[in-house]
Tab-separated table of C-alpha atoms and ligand atoms in Angstrom:
chain	number	residue	atom	x	y	z
A	1	UNK	CA	302.121	161.343	-70.406
A	2	UNK	CA	300.486	160.903	-67.036
A	3	UNK	CA	298.550	157.802	-66.011
A	4	UNK	CA	295.642	158.186	-63.622
A	5	UNK	CA	293.794	155.181	-62.262
A	6	UNK	CA	290.026	155.334	-62.782
A	7	UNK	CA	288.865	153.564	-59.646
A	8	UNK	CA	288.014	154.042	-55.983
A	9	UNK	CA	289.475	150.661	-55.040
A	10	UNK	CA	292.434	151.327	-52.747
A	11	UNK	CA	293.924	147.843	-53.155
A	12	UNK	CA	294.120	148.277	-56.930
A	13	UNK	CA	295.586	151.758	-56.478
A	14	UNK	CA	298.307	150.412	-54.159
A	15	UNK	CA	299.026	147.522	-56.545
A	16	UNK	CA	299.801	149.766	-59.523
A	17	UNK	CA	301.333	152.548	-57.420
A	18	UNK	CA	304.006	150.035	-56.330
A	19	UNK	CA	305.040	149.847	-60.008
A	20	UNK	CA	305.264	153.634	-60.300
A	21	UNK	CA	302.381	153.729	-62.757
A	22	UNK	CA	299.918	155.991	-60.962
A	23	UNK	CA	300.252	159.777	-61.204
A	24	UNK	CA	296.722	160.463	-59.986
A	25	UNK	CA	293.284	158.964	-59.430
A	26	UNK	CA	289.818	159.748	-60.746
A	27	UNK	CA	286.621	158.656	-59.065
A	28	UNK	CA	282.970	159.255	-59.847
A	29	UNK	CA	279.726	158.528	-57.966
A	30	UNK	CA	279.369	155.126	-59.700
A	31	UNK	CA	282.914	154.048	-58.771
A	32	UNK	CA	282.488	155.186	-55.145
A	33	UNK	CA	279.114	153.402	-54.889
A	34	UNK	CA	280.750	150.216	-56.206
A	35	UNK	CA	283.121	150.180	-53.205
A	36	UNK	CA	280.232	150.594	-50.724
A	37	UNK	CA	282.340	152.792	-48.444
A	38	UNK	CA	281.992	156.312	-47.065
A	39	UNK	CA	282.812	158.832	-49.810
A	40	UNK	CA	285.094	161.154	-47.853
A	41	UNK	CA	286.849	158.274	-46.087
A	42	UNK	CA	287.755	156.592	-49.405
A	43	UNK	CA	288.919	159.805	-51.026
A	44	UNK	CA	291.009	160.698	-47.967
A	45	UNK	CA	292.616	157.254	-47.977
A	46	UNK	CA	293.477	157.596	-51.681
A	47	UNK	CA	295.307	160.871	-50.956
A	48	UNK	CA	297.528	158.988	-48.482
A	49	UNK	CA	298.544	156.488	-51.190
A	50	UNK	CA	299.007	158.783	-54.196
A	51	UNK	CA	300.836	162.100	-54.149
A	52	UNK	CA	299.013	163.538	-57.148
A	53	UNK	CA	295.609	164.832	-58.239
A	54	UNK	CA	292.635	162.893	-56.871
A	55	UNK	CA	289.293	163.734	-58.474
A	56	UNK	CA	286.167	163.720	-56.289
A	57	UNK	CA	282.838	164.513	-57.915
A	58	UNK	CA	280.034	166.786	-56.760
A	59	UNK	CA	276.595	165.195	-56.579
A	60	UNK	CA	274.391	168.300	-56.941
A	61	UNK	CA	272.835	169.621	-60.122
A	62	UNK	CA	272.538	173.311	-59.208
A	63	UNK	CA	275.484	175.641	-59.246
A	64	UNK	CA	275.161	176.949	-55.659
A	65	UNK	CA	275.218	173.467	-54.135
A	66	UNK	CA	278.009	172.375	-56.485
A	67	UNK	CA	280.070	175.317	-55.227
A	68	UNK	CA	279.337	174.433	-51.572
A	69	UNK	CA	280.276	170.799	-52.161
A	70	UNK	CA	283.421	171.798	-54.070
A	71	UNK	CA	284.553	173.981	-51.172
A	72	UNK	CA	283.913	171.187	-48.640
A	73	UNK	CA	285.584	168.451	-50.703
A	74	UNK	CA	288.635	170.568	-51.400
A	75	UNK	CA	289.228	170.787	-47.621
A	76	UNK	CA	289.921	167.034	-47.515
A	77	UNK	CA	293.435	167.397	-48.984
A	78	UNK	CA	295.457	169.823	-51.090
A	79	UNK	CA	295.526	167.338	-54.003
A	80	UNK	CA	291.755	167.066	-54.330
A	81	UNK	CA	290.440	168.075	-57.748
A	82	UNK	CA	286.706	168.677	-58.003
A	83	UNK	CA	284.851	166.869	-60.748
A	84	UNK	CA	281.946	168.934	-62.031
A	85	UNK	CA	279.587	167.802	-64.807
A	86	UNK	CA	279.410	169.672	-68.110
A	87	UNK	CA	276.129	171.560	-67.763
A	88	UNK	CA	275.311	175.286	-67.696
A	89	UNK	CA	275.075	175.064	-63.890
A	90	UNK	CA	278.393	173.226	-63.872
A	91	UNK	CA	280.077	175.897	-65.979
A	92	UNK	CA	278.781	178.560	-63.558
A	93	UNK	CA	280.239	176.591	-60.656
A	94	UNK	CA	283.612	176.195	-62.428
A	95	UNK	CA	283.738	179.920	-63.039
A	96	UNK	CA	283.194	180.592	-59.315
A	97	UNK	CA	285.450	177.998	-57.712
A	98	UNK	CA	288.353	178.254	-60.150
A	99	UNK	CA	288.756	181.906	-59.106
A	100	UNK	CA	289.138	180.648	-55.520
A	101	UNK	CA	292.041	178.413	-56.580
A	102	UNK	CA	290.008	175.193	-56.563
A	103	UNK	CA	291.047	172.906	-59.420
A	104	UNK	CA	288.214	171.494	-61.493
A	105	UNK	CA	288.047	168.418	-63.696
A	106	UNK	CA	285.060	169.005	-65.970
A	107	UNK	CA	283.474	165.656	-66.615
A	108	UNK	CA	280.949	164.149	-69.031
A	109	UNK	CA	282.514	165.917	-72.014
A	110	UNK	CA	281.399	164.512	-75.346
A	111	UNK	CA	282.339	167.228	-77.851
A	112	UNK	CA	285.165	169.667	-78.608
A	113	UNK	CA	282.693	172.550	-78.088
A	114	UNK	CA	282.030	171.410	-74.516
A	115	UNK	CA	285.759	171.124	-73.845
A	116	UNK	CA	286.317	174.652	-75.148
A	117	UNK	CA	283.582	176.012	-72.849
A	118	UNK	CA	285.080	174.193	-69.864
A	119	UNK	CA	288.592	175.516	-70.530
A	120	UNK	CA	287.215	179.012	-71.061
A	121	UNK	CA	285.341	178.872	-67.735
A	122	UNK	CA	288.562	177.945	-65.916
A	123	UNK	CA	288.588	174.153	-65.707
A	124	UNK	CA	292.067	172.793	-64.954
A	125	UNK	CA	291.204	169.472	-66.641
A	126	UNK	CA	288.660	168.297	-69.207
A	127	UNK	CA	287.500	164.675	-69.294
A	128	UNK	CA	286.220	163.600	-72.721
A	129	UNK	CA	284.514	160.166	-72.438
A	130	UNK	CA	285.793	158.207	-75.413
A	131	UNK	CA	284.324	154.776	-74.617
A	132	UNK	CA	280.784	156.056	-74.235
A	133	UNK	CA	281.066	157.757	-77.637
A	134	UNK	CA	282.272	154.479	-79.171
A	135	UNK	CA	279.195	152.868	-77.580
A	136	UNK	CA	276.947	155.043	-79.755
A	137	UNK	CA	278.965	154.440	-82.927
A	138	UNK	CA	280.890	157.696	-82.787
A	139	UNK	CA	284.675	157.363	-82.866
A	140	UNK	CA	285.495	158.624	-79.382
A	141	UNK	CA	289.167	159.276	-80.052
A	142	UNK	CA	288.282	161.827	-82.749
A	143	UNK	CA	287.343	164.352	-80.097
A	144	UNK	CA	290.693	163.919	-78.322
A	145	UNK	CA	292.429	164.990	-81.531
A	146	UNK	CA	290.169	168.056	-81.922
A	147	UNK	CA	290.447	169.104	-78.287
A	148	UNK	CA	294.260	168.780	-78.445
A	149	UNK	CA	294.283	171.098	-81.473
A	150	UNK	CA	291.968	173.641	-79.823
A	151	UNK	CA	293.890	173.793	-76.545
A	152	UNK	CA	297.209	174.064	-78.410
A	153	UNK	CA	295.893	177.113	-80.281
A	154	UNK	CA	295.592	179.114	-77.043
A	155	UNK	CA	297.190	179.305	-73.613
A	156	UNK	CA	294.438	177.771	-71.469
A	157	UNK	CA	295.868	176.133	-68.360
A	158	UNK	CA	293.855	173.014	-69.066
A	159	UNK	CA	294.922	169.391	-69.477
A	160	UNK	CA	293.110	166.631	-71.351
A	161	UNK	CA	292.187	163.539	-69.355
A	162	UNK	CA	291.166	160.822	-71.796
A	163	UNK	CA	288.362	159.134	-69.856
A	164	UNK	CA	285.928	156.240	-70.249
A	165	UNK	CA	288.817	154.152	-71.516
A	166	UNK	CA	287.801	150.626	-72.427
A	167	UNK	CA	290.877	149.084	-74.061
A	168	UNK	CA	294.681	149.321	-74.352
A	169	UNK	CA	294.184	150.808	-77.825
A	170	UNK	CA	292.462	153.859	-76.301
A	171	UNK	CA	295.574	154.423	-74.154
A	172	UNK	CA	297.967	154.076	-77.087
A	173	UNK	CA	295.820	156.348	-79.280
A	174	UNK	CA	295.650	158.928	-76.480
A	175	UNK	CA	299.451	158.884	-76.216
A	176	UNK	CA	299.848	159.263	-79.990
A	177	UNK	CA	297.430	162.195	-80.024
A	178	UNK	CA	299.223	163.968	-77.213
A	179	UNK	CA	296.526	163.737	-74.536
A	180	UNK	CA	298.129	164.880	-71.298
A	181	UNK	CA	296.572	162.119	-69.224
A	182	UNK	CA	294.792	158.798	-69.626
A	183	UNK	CA	292.609	157.723	-66.731
A	184	UNK	CA	292.728	153.967	-66.915
A	185	UNK	CA	290.472	151.373	-65.246
A	186	UNK	CA	292.513	148.664	-63.432
A	187	UNK	CA	291.434	145.883	-65.843
A	188	UNK	CA	292.697	147.891	-68.825
A	189	UNK	CA	295.930	148.695	-66.965
A	190	UNK	CA	296.447	144.933	-66.592
A	191	UNK	CA	295.817	144.366	-70.288
A	192	UNK	CA	298.473	146.943	-71.238
A	193	UNK	CA	301.119	144.474	-70.010
A	194	UNK	CA	300.040	141.537	-72.093
A	195	UNK	CA	301.633	140.182	-75.234
A	196	UNK	CA	301.596	136.452	-76.065
A	197	UNK	CA	305.078	136.635	-77.617
A	198	UNK	CA	306.457	137.897	-74.287
A	199	UNK	CA	304.990	134.836	-72.522
A	200	UNK	CA	306.183	132.422	-75.246
A	201	UNK	CA	309.642	134.041	-75.307
A	202	UNK	CA	310.047	133.884	-71.549
A	203	UNK	CA	308.885	130.291	-71.431
A	204	UNK	CA	311.501	129.332	-74.049
A	205	UNK	CA	314.301	131.183	-72.220
A	206	UNK	CA	313.426	129.342	-68.987
A	207	UNK	CA	313.203	125.916	-70.662
A	208	UNK	CA	316.497	126.366	-72.572
A	209	UNK	CA	318.239	127.478	-69.377
A	210	UNK	CA	316.857	124.608	-67.317
A	211	UNK	CA	317.728	122.002	-70.000
A	212	UNK	CA	321.417	122.797	-69.493
A	213	UNK	CA	321.745	124.218	-65.973
A	214	UNK	CA	318.711	122.759	-64.201
A	215	UNK	CA	316.304	124.718	-62.003
B	1	LIG	O1	286.473	158.608	-66.018
B	1	LIG	C1	285.182	158.435	-66.469
B	1	LIG	C2	284.850	157.005	-66.461
B	1	LIG	O2	284.812	156.557	-65.146
B	1	LIG	C3	283.634	156.601	-67.178
B	1	LIG	O3	283.917	155.351	-67.667
B	1	LIG	O4	283.463	153.127	-68.526
B	1	LIG	O5	281.755	154.301	-67.103
B	1	LIG	O6	282.194	155.057	-69.434
B	1	LIG	P1	282.756	154.411	-68.228
C-alpha cells in the first residue's frame, strides 16, 4: 500500500519523508491557498523532496482550459499528476490529456459510478472522498469497497487513492479493503503512531532500567 501525504506544506512533507513514509503527495486549491505561496513554486519544491507522484489540480471548469492547464502543469516535472474534478467537462479533459500520456487523478469522486466513468475515460487514479461522505451520514468507506470490486473486474490502469481521510481508522479500513493508496493529512499521519500502551510500556522499561543501572 502506498502512502501519499495530503498537504502542500513542505516542512511536513520533509518530516515524514525522513521516515520513509511518503510515496507521493496530493494537493488541491484549498491546501495550496492555506500555504499562501505561489502554486507552481510550491509544487516544484515538492517534486524535489519526493520522488513519486505529485498531484496538482486544475482551476478551470471548462474542458478546453482544463486541458491547457494540464499541459502547462505537467511541464513542471515528470512526476506531476493532474487533478481534474469529476464533471462532464472534466471527463472530456481526461479523455484528451490521457491520450497524450498525461496522468490524471480524478478528484471529487463520491460514488462507484463516478469512479467507473473516470477509469473508463483514462484516469490513472481515482480519488473517492470518504470523509466528506461520512460528513453527510453516508459511510464513506463503502464506496472504496465497491470501487475496488469494479476495478478488479476489468483491466483498467487505474489506482484508488482513498482521499478526504479524517482518522487512522480510515487508513486501516483502506488497507483492509485493498485501496492502492491512502492520501493522509499530516495530523492523521501523526495519530497513526499513537497507542497509550506503547507510551506506558516504554516508560516502565526506562524506569526499571534506571532503578538498577541509573541514567
Ligand atoms: O484529498 C482530498 C482531500 O484534500 C479533501 O479532504 O478533509 O477537505 O475533505 P477534506
